[in-house]
Amino acid sequence: MGYLLLLLLLFFIPFLALAAALAFLVRPHPVHVPIKGRHVFITGGSSGIGLALARQAAVEGARVSILARGAARLQEARDGIRLATGVEVATFSADVRDAAAVAKALEASGPVDVLVCNHGVFSPQELDKQDLEEVRFMVEVNLMGTFHLIKAALPPMKRNVKATGLPASIAIMSSQAGQVGIYGYTAYSASKFALRGLAEALQHELISDNIRVSMIFPPDTETPGYAEEHRRRPDVTNLIAGSSPGMKADDVAKTALDGIKSSRFIIPCNFEGTMLSIATAGLSPQGSYFTALVEVLFAGSMRFLGLIFQWNWFRIIERWHARMKNS
Amino acid sequence: MASSFSFLLLLFVFPFAALLLALAVLVRPRPARIPLKGRHLLVSGGSSGIGLAIARRAAAEGARVSILARDRSRLDEARETIRLATGVDASVIAVDVRDAEGVARAIEALDPVDVLICNQGVFVPQELDLQSLDEVRFMVDVNLMGTFHLIKAALPAMKKRARETGIPASIALMSSQAGQVGVYGYTAYSASKFALRGLAEALQHEVVADNIHVTLIFPPDTETPGLAEELKRRPEVTNKIAASTGGMKADEVAQIALNGIKSALFVVPCNFEGAMLCIATAGLSPQPSIFMAFREVLGASLMRLVGLCFQWNWFGVISDTPRRACRAE
């Protein structure tokens, strides 16, 4: 009986020691980022995940601005939100690739408390077949567009934080394709992986200004953007990524908003996403000691699982090529 | 007594052996060797620093070497250096990697490339709120778009050649430890280098059937003219953080890089801290090496813990270091 107790203790002590160490280590300390009554600015906000985010933020009492390229879609979005929630959102028409237009829009909108860089384009294709124009398009919109937004929003955001004492947030919509690159996604994954490097460095630079950086990693989501992409997807990409969207835009938006309010650095959107986030935690900051505990405990098994996935993907690729050669 | 001891030993060894066996079956792409001797190696950013060291070593190993860079006079100097050191006459291409058409013309005029080393890179560390968007764009255009231009230009002939000769080819991308973790001052540089990983993972899927292997190299701060330039501008906080990992000499990095390319590794760390970083950031990358996969699976948990310690340390440094005042925009 005594031995059993000793064994139990021997097992739990390192576990408790680890949990205690992590509670001490995790940085940055989590804060609550309120959105009620604050200015939430969402790009790509006239459709898909962005529109869902705008609607939900409006319902929670935020002052919402949406930015997109097309004035007509912006109008529709504004009307839709008004009908659904009674809230009037501000609309701004600009192409995120145009730094000056972005700066103008942000000046007109006033200081932003929660900037959601949600805009994105995706054209999956094998790199040797893809036009460099399309590659450039994805990098310009997804990556440079995000730089433009952050540069323009930062100075007034910092001033507002100092004035109100409330933490602000810069949230960046990435993708599971920003955690692992797969067949057909050279340009898109490049642009989304880049956002992570940006976010990790940015959090270092803004922590002293009480601004929190969040990254959201949705799977394929039922949006107009997805429908567009799906038409173009190479066969192999479909075989690897599956042919149906994983989640609905509203569910992604809810998870995203919850994560932003909790100042989480990494926000996965479903169970597979959580496993992916553990596998790709890398050297990212982690404010939640519980999540850190899960990451440390499961890192090894998630890597093993990841290797199994790659084994399966390479098999799929091999078989597809063999079929092509035979036909 | 001896039998129960050996039984315990077996019980302990068994899971490790089982893991090794499983990994031996699982690792992809399948391991390969990329020969350099007599083959055409093209290295961008090849007129100085790591690129020049790679060109020199490859020439010494019997490769046909081409070096690509912007500045014609530096290229000529580099060609002289290589000739003096190895007796080999390297070809030189003067072109800016940002010029897609220039790169395409230049590469199409060459023999098919067997080993493409996208090594060009610029780095200007600065807090994003102080940095000009032009500098951000500069780093993204050179480090990321430049690499896309090189790969697009070299791929068709590379595939054809690999098919004709049956010998594996290689596309190697020079990343950086800043491409494994983003730190203070490196928003644009880390963005451009993280991007290379997404590119590389997807590209390996697309070219594996063509017998082309993709390799990412992750050097730490390396003693090069580029680093000297960077250090002039580096914020104080970045210097303190970067000191966490030791520096290396260009020639050391070049040797390790070439060995990694020849072994068709997907990730190539260059020093001890780099190896730990590679384990921590293995993510869902492919891993052709059974040995490295073994280390990744066993070391992942500890490395995540170590990574969290580093972030604890870094956030401490950041809060302890007084910020210089923001320039008015």
mmCIF file of N, CA and C in Angstrom, chain B residues 16-95:
data_model
loop_
_atom_site.group_PDB
_atom_site.id
_atom_site.type_symbol
_atom_site.label_atom_id
_atom_site.label_comp_id
_atom_site.label_asym_id
_atom_site.label_seq_id
_atom_site.Cartn_x
_atom_site.Cartn_y
_atom_site.Cartn_z
ATOM 1 N N PHE B 16 12.339 2.618 -27.427
ATOM 2 C CA PHE B 16 13.201 3.415 -28.300
ATOM 3 C C PHE B 16 13.446 2.698 -29.615
ATOM 4 N N ALA B 17 13.694 1.397 -29.507
ATOM 5 C CA ALA B 17 13.930 0.621 -30.725
ATOM 6 C C ALA B 17 12.686 0.613 -31.599
ATOM 7 N N ALA B 18 11.527 0.488 -30.945
ATOM 8 C CA ALA B 18 10.272 0.481 -31.701
ATOM 9 C C ALA B 18 10.067 1.814 -32.407
ATOM 10 N N LEU B 19 10.394 2.902 -31.705
ATOM 11 C CA LEU B 19 10.255 4.228 -32.306
ATOM 12 C C LEU B 19 11.159 4.363 -33.520
ATOM 13 N N LEU B 20 12.412 3.935 -33.356
ATOM 14 C CA LEU B 20 13.360 4.006 -34.470
ATOM 15 C C LEU B 20 12.851 3.233 -35.680
ATOM 16 N N LEU B 21 12.323 2.062 -35.407
ATOM 17 C CA LEU B 21 11.799 1.231 -36.488
ATOM 18 C C LEU B 21 10.632 1.915 -37.182
ATOM 19 N N ALA B 22 9.716 2.470 -36.370
ATOM 20 C CA ALA B 22 8.557 3.171 -36.950
ATOM 21 C C ALA B 22 9.020 4.335 -37.810
ATOM 22 N N LEU B 23 9.987 5.088 -37.303
ATOM 23 C CA LEU B 23 10.470 6.247 -38.050
ATOM 24 C C LEU B 23 11.162 5.837 -39.342
ATOM 25 N N ALA B 24 11.889 4.711 -39.272
ATOM 26 C CA ALA B 24 12.569 4.238 -40.479
ATOM 27 C C ALA B 24 11.572 4.002 -41.603
ATOM 28 N N VAL B 25 10.364 3.579 -41.219
ATOM 29 C CA VAL B 25 9.326 3.344 -42.218
ATOM 30 C C VAL B 25 8.677 4.658 -42.656
ATOM 31 N N LEU B 26 8.525 5.584 -41.693
ATOM 32 C CA LEU B 26 7.690 6.759 -41.922
ATOM 33 C C LEU B 26 8.379 7.908 -42.652
ATOM 34 N N VAL B 27 9.695 8.078 -42.430
ATOM 35 C CA VAL B 27 10.306 9.344 -42.854
ATOM 36 C C VAL B 27 10.163 9.588 -44.354
ATOM 37 N N ARG B 28 9.775 10.810 -44.702
ATOM 38 C CA ARG B 28 9.617 11.249 -46.075
ATOM 39 C C ARG B 28 10.122 12.672 -46.183
ATOM 40 N N PRO B 29 10.650 13.097 -47.332
ATOM 41 C CA PRO B 29 10.891 12.263 -48.496
ATOM 42 C C PRO B 29 11.933 11.188 -48.199
ATOM 43 N N ARG B 30 12.003 10.138 -49.011
ATOM 44 C CA ARG B 30 12.987 9.099 -48.769
ATOM 45 C C ARG B 30 14.382 9.708 -48.874
ATOM 46 N N PRO B 31 15.295 9.270 -47.982
ATOM 47 C CA PRO B 31 16.644 9.850 -47.993
ATOM 48 C C PRO B 31 17.308 9.702 -49.364
ATOM 49 N N ALA B 32 18.154 10.663 -49.700
ATOM 50 C CA ALA B 32 18.859 10.633 -50.985
ATOM 51 C C ALA B 32 20.220 11.300 -50.803
ATOM 52 N N ARG B 33 21.066 11.138 -51.794
ATOM 53 C CA ARG B 33 22.338 11.857 -51.790
ATOM 54 C C ARG B 33 22.404 12.718 -53.037
ATOM 55 N N ILE B 34 22.791 13.966 -52.845
ATOM 56 C CA ILE B 34 22.887 14.883 -53.972
ATOM 57 C C ILE B 34 24.356 15.078 -54.299
ATOM 58 N N PRO B 35 24.844 14.515 -55.394
ATOM 59 C CA PRO B 35 26.262 14.718 -55.718
ATOM 60 C C PRO B 35 26.508 16.143 -56.233
ATOM 61 N N LEU B 36 27.709 16.662 -55.917
ATOM 62 C CA LEU B 36 28.068 17.991 -56.406
ATOM 63 C C LEU B 36 29.068 17.931 -57.553
ATOM 64 N N LYS B 37 29.921 16.897 -57.540
ATOM 65 C CA LYS B 37 31.034 16.842 -58.467
ATOM 66 C C LYS B 37 30.528 16.801 -59.903
ATOM 67 N N GLY B 38 31.011 17.724 -60.687
ATOM 68 C CA GLY B 38 30.647 17.764 -62.102
ATOM 69 C C GLY B 38 29.265 18.334 -62.371
ATOM 70 N N ARG B 39 28.586 18.785 -61.365
ATOM 71 C CA ARG B 39 27.226 19.290 -61.551
ATOM 72 C C ARG B 39 27.203 20.798 -61.422
ATOM 73 N N HIS B 40 26.101 21.401 -61.904
ATOM 74 C CA HIS B 40 26.028 22.849 -61.962
ATOM 75 C C HIS B 40 25.357 23.406 -60.717
ATOM 76 N N LEU B 41 26.104 24.197 -59.979
ATOM 77 C CA LEU B 41 25.602 24.785 -58.752
ATOM 78 C C LEU B 41 25.512 26.303 -58.932
ATOM 79 N N LEU B 42 24.336 26.844 -58.678
ATOM 80 C CA LEU B 42 24.143 28.297 -58.790
ATOM 81 C C LEU B 42 23.831 28.858 -57.413
ATOM 82 N N VAL B 43 24.619 29.836 -56.959
ATOM 83 C CA VAL B 43 24.358 30.429 -55.656
ATOM 84 C C VAL B 43 24.138 31.926 -55.797
ATOM 85 N N SER B 44 22.956 32.396 -55.329
ATOM 86 C CA SER B 44 22.671 33.825 -55.370
ATOM 87 C C SER B 44 23.274 34.470 -54.128
ATOM 88 N N GLY B 45 23.508 35.777 -54.201
ATOM 89 C CA GLY B 45 24.240 36.409 -53.102
ATOM 90 C C GLY B 45 25.599 35.742 -52.997
ATOM 91 N N GLY B 46 26.137 35.353 -54.161
ATOM 92 C CA GLY B 46 27.346 34.538 -54.161
ATOM 93 C C GLY B 46 28.639 35.323 -54.212
ATOM 94 N N SER B 47 28.570 36.653 -54.152
ATOM 95 C CA SER B 47 29.808 37.424 -54.269
ATOM 96 C C SER B 47 30.400 37.776 -52.911
ATOM 97 N N SER B 48 29.720 37.442 -51.835
ATOM 98 C CA SER B 48 30.282 37.736 -50.513
ATOM 99 C C SER B 48 29.678 36.823 -49.455
ATOM 100 N N GLY B 49 30.229 36.903 -48.260
ATOM 101 C CA GLY B 49 29.653 36.217 -47.107
ATOM 102 C C GLY B 49 29.495 34.716 -47.287
ATOM 103 N N ILE B 50 28.368 34.209 -46.810
ATOM 104 C CA ILE B 50 28.117 32.767 -46.852
ATOM 105 C C ILE B 50 28.079 32.276 -48.300
ATOM 106 N N GLY B 51 27.481 33.059 -49.190
ATOM 107 C CA GLY B 51 27.363 32.662 -50.589
ATOM 108 C C GLY B 51 28.707 32.428 -51.241
ATOM 109 N N LEU B 52 29.635 33.338 -51.001
ATOM 110 C CA LEU B 52 30.972 33.193 -51.576
ATOM 111 C C LEU B 52 31.666 31.972 -50.993
ATOM 112 N N ALA B 53 31.522 31.784 -49.692
ATOM 113 C CA ALA B 53 32.141 30.620 -49.055
ATOM 114 C C ALA B 53 31.576 29.328 -49.628
ATOM 115 N N ILE B 54 30.268 29.311 -49.878
ATOM 116 C CA ILE B 54 29.647 28.120 -50.475
ATOM 117 C C ILE B 54 30.198 27.883 -51.876
ATOM 118 N N ALA B 55 30.284 28.968 -52.658
ATOM 119 C CA ALA B 55 30.775 28.841 -54.033
ATOM 120 C C ALA B 55 32.187 28.287 -54.047
ATOM 121 N N ARG B 56 33.022 28.789 -53.144
ATOM 122 C CA ARG B 56 34.416 28.359 -53.097
ATOM 123 C C ARG B 56 34.505 26.884 -52.745
ATOM 124 N N ARG B 57 33.760 26.490 -51.732
ATOM 125 C CA ARG B 57 33.807 25.085 -51.296
ATOM 126 C C ARG B 57 33.276 24.156 -52.376
ATOM 127 N N ALA B 58 32.172 24.582 -53.001
ATOM 128 C CA ALA B 58 31.584 23.731 -54.039
ATOM 129 C C ALA B 58 32.565 23.583 -55.199
ATOM 130 N N ALA B 59 33.232 24.675 -55.553
ATOM 131 C CA ALA B 59 34.230 24.612 -56.634
ATOM 132 C C ALA B 59 35.343 23.649 -56.256
ATOM 133 N N ALA B 60 35.773 23.723 -55.006
ATOM 134 C CA ALA B 60 36.837 22.830 -54.545
ATOM 135 C C ALA B 60 36.395 21.375 -54.612
ATOM 136 N N GLU B 61 35.099 21.124 -54.476
ATOM 137 C CA GLU B 61 34.597 19.746 -54.544
ATOM 138 C C GLU B 61 34.318 19.305 -55.975
ATOM 139 N N GLY B 62 34.637 20.176 -56.947
ATOM 140 C CA GLY B 62 34.498 19.760 -58.343
ATOM 141 C C GLY B 62 33.200 20.146 -59.005
ATOM 142 N N ALA B 63 32.442 21.026 -58.383
ATOM 143 C CA ALA B 63 31.197 21.460 -59.026
ATOM 144 C C ALA B 63 31.486 22.555 -60.043
ATOM 145 N N ARG B 64 30.588 22.674 -61.015
ATOM 146 C CA ARG B 64 30.623 23.848 -61.908
ATOM 147 C C ARG B 64 29.811 24.920 -61.206
ATOM 148 N N VAL B 65 30.463 26.059 -60.950
ATOM 149 C CA VAL B 65 29.823 27.040 -60.079
ATOM 150 C C VAL B 65 29.446 28.315 -60.822
ATOM 151 N N SER B 66 28.213 28.791 -60.569
ATOM 152 C CA SER B 66 27.813 30.114 -61.043
ATOM 153 C C SER B 66 27.422 30.944 -59.834
ATOM 154 N N ILE B 67 27.878 32.200 -59.814
ATOM 155 C CA ILE B 67 27.486 33.073 -58.711
ATOM 156 C C ILE B 67 26.671 34.237 -59.245
ATOM 157 N N LEU B 68 25.623 34.563 -58.522
ATOM 158 C CA LEU B 68 24.691 35.604 -58.945
ATOM 159 C C LEU B 68 24.636 36.676 -57.874
ATOM 160 N N ALA B 69 24.712 37.935 -58.289
ATOM 161 C CA ALA B 69 24.625 39.042 -57.340
ATOM 162 C C ALA B 69 24.325 40.312 -58.131
ATOM 163 N N ARG B 70 24.154 41.429 -57.408
ATOM 164 C CA ARG B 70 23.818 42.674 -58.109
ATOM 165 C C ARG B 70 25.036 43.346 -58.713
ATOM 166 N N ASP B 71 26.099 43.385 -57.909
ATOM 167 C CA ASP B 71 27.227 44.244 -58.235
ATOM 168 C C ASP B 71 28.280 43.527 -59.067
ATOM 169 N N ARG B 72 28.510 44.009 -60.269
ATOM 170 C CA ARG B 72 29.430 43.381 -61.206
ATOM 171 C C ARG B 72 30.857 43.329 -60.677
ATOM 172 N N SER B 73 31.295 44.419 -60.060
ATOM 173 C CA SER B 73 32.695 44.453 -59.615
ATOM 174 C C SER B 73 32.926 43.493 -58.450
ATOM 175 N N ARG B 74 31.925 43.390 -57.545
ATOM 176 C CA ARG B 74 32.081 42.428 -56.446
ATOM 177 C C ARG B 74 32.085 41.000 -56.991
ATOM 178 N N LEU B 75 31.274 40.777 -58.038
ATOM 179 C CA LEU B 75 31.239 39.453 -58.652
ATOM 180 C C LEU B 75 32.602 39.098 -59.246
ATOM 181 N N ASP B 76 33.221 40.076 -59.921
ATOM 182 C CA ASP B 76 34.535 39.811 -60.524
ATOM 183 C C ASP B 76 35.565 39.513 -59.447
ATOM 184 N N GLU B 77 35.515 40.280 -58.355
ATOM 185 C CA GLU B 77 36.409 40.019 -57.226
ATOM 186 C C GLU B 77 36.196 38.607 -56.701
ATOM 187 N N ALA B 78 34.924 38.242 -56.572
ATOM 188 C CA ALA B 78 34.607 36.921 -56.037
ATOM 189 C C ALA B 78 35.130 35.831 -56.965
ATOM 190 N N ARG B 79 34.973 36.049 -58.272
ATOM 191 C CA ARG B 79 35.465 35.055 -59.235
ATOM 192 C C ARG B 79 36.973 34.869 -59.100
ATOM 193 N N GLU B 80 37.668 36.021 -58.900
ATOM 194 C CA GLU B 80 39.112 35.960 -58.678
ATOM 195 C C GLU B 80 39.434 35.134 -57.443
ATOM 196 N N THR B 81 38.719 35.428 -56.359
ATOM 197 C CA THR B 81 38.944 34.710 -55.100
ATOM 198 C C THR B 81 38.788 33.209 -55.304
ATOM 199 N N ILE B 82 37.741 32.835 -56.018
ATOM 200 C CA ILE B 82 37.484 31.405 -56.221
ATOM 201 C C ILE B 82 38.579 30.784 -57.090
ATOM 202 N N ARG B 83 39.000 31.540 -58.116
ATOM 203 C CA ARG B 83 40.038 31.003 -59.006
ATOM 204 C C ARG B 83 41.348 30.812 -58.260
ATOM 205 N N LEU B 84 41.684 31.806 -57.429
ATOM 206 C CA LEU B 84 42.929 31.714 -56.661
ATOM 207 C C LEU B 84 42.893 30.550 -55.683
ATOM 208 N N ALA B 85 41.722 30.344 -55.085
ATOM 209 C CA ALA B 85 41.631 29.318 -54.039
ATOM 210 C C ALA B 85 41.516 27.909 -54.615
ATOM 211 N N THR B 86 40.873 27.782 -55.773
ATOM 212 C CA THR B 86 40.547 26.437 -56.244
ATOM 213 C C THR B 86 40.977 26.171 -57.678
ATOM 214 N N GLY B 87 41.373 27.216 -58.409
ATOM 215 C CA GLY B 87 41.707 27.030 -59.814
ATOM 216 C C GLY B 87 40.494 26.949 -60.707
ATOM 217 N N VAL B 88 39.296 26.989 -60.115
ATOM 218 C CA VAL B 88 38.069 26.847 -60.896
ATOM 219 C C VAL B 88 37.573 28.213 -61.350
ATOM 220 N N ASP B 89 37.100 28.245 -62.606
ATOM 221 C CA ASP B 89 36.559 29.484 -63.144
ATOM 222 C C ASP B 89 35.048 29.498 -62.981
ATOM 223 N N ALA B 90 34.555 30.340 -62.068
ATOM 224 C CA ALA B 90 33.114 30.404 -61.845
ATOM 225 C C ALA B 90 32.476 31.356 -62.849
ATOM 226 N N SER B 91 31.231 31.045 -63.240
ATOM 227 C CA SER B 91 30.487 31.989 -64.078
ATOM 228 C C SER B 91 29.874 33.046 -63.183
ATOM 229 N N VAL B 92 29.736 34.252 -63.729
ATOM 230 C CA VAL B 92 29.120 35.306 -62.921
ATOM 231 C C VAL B 92 27.884 35.842 -63.638
ATOM 232 N N ILE B 93 26.852 36.124 -62.843
ATOM 233 C CA ILE B 93 25.627 36.718 -63.374
ATOM 234 C C ILE B 93 25.299 37.945 -62.538
ATOM 235 N N ALA B 94 25.250 39.094 -63.211
ATOM 236 C CA ALA B 94 24.926 40.325 -62.484
ATOM 237 C C ALA B 94 23.460 40.643 -62.724
ATOM 238 N N VAL B 95 22.645 40.466 -61.701
ATOM 239 C CA VAL B 95 21.226 40.771 -61.837
ATOM 240 C C VAL B 95 20.655 40.983 -60.439
#
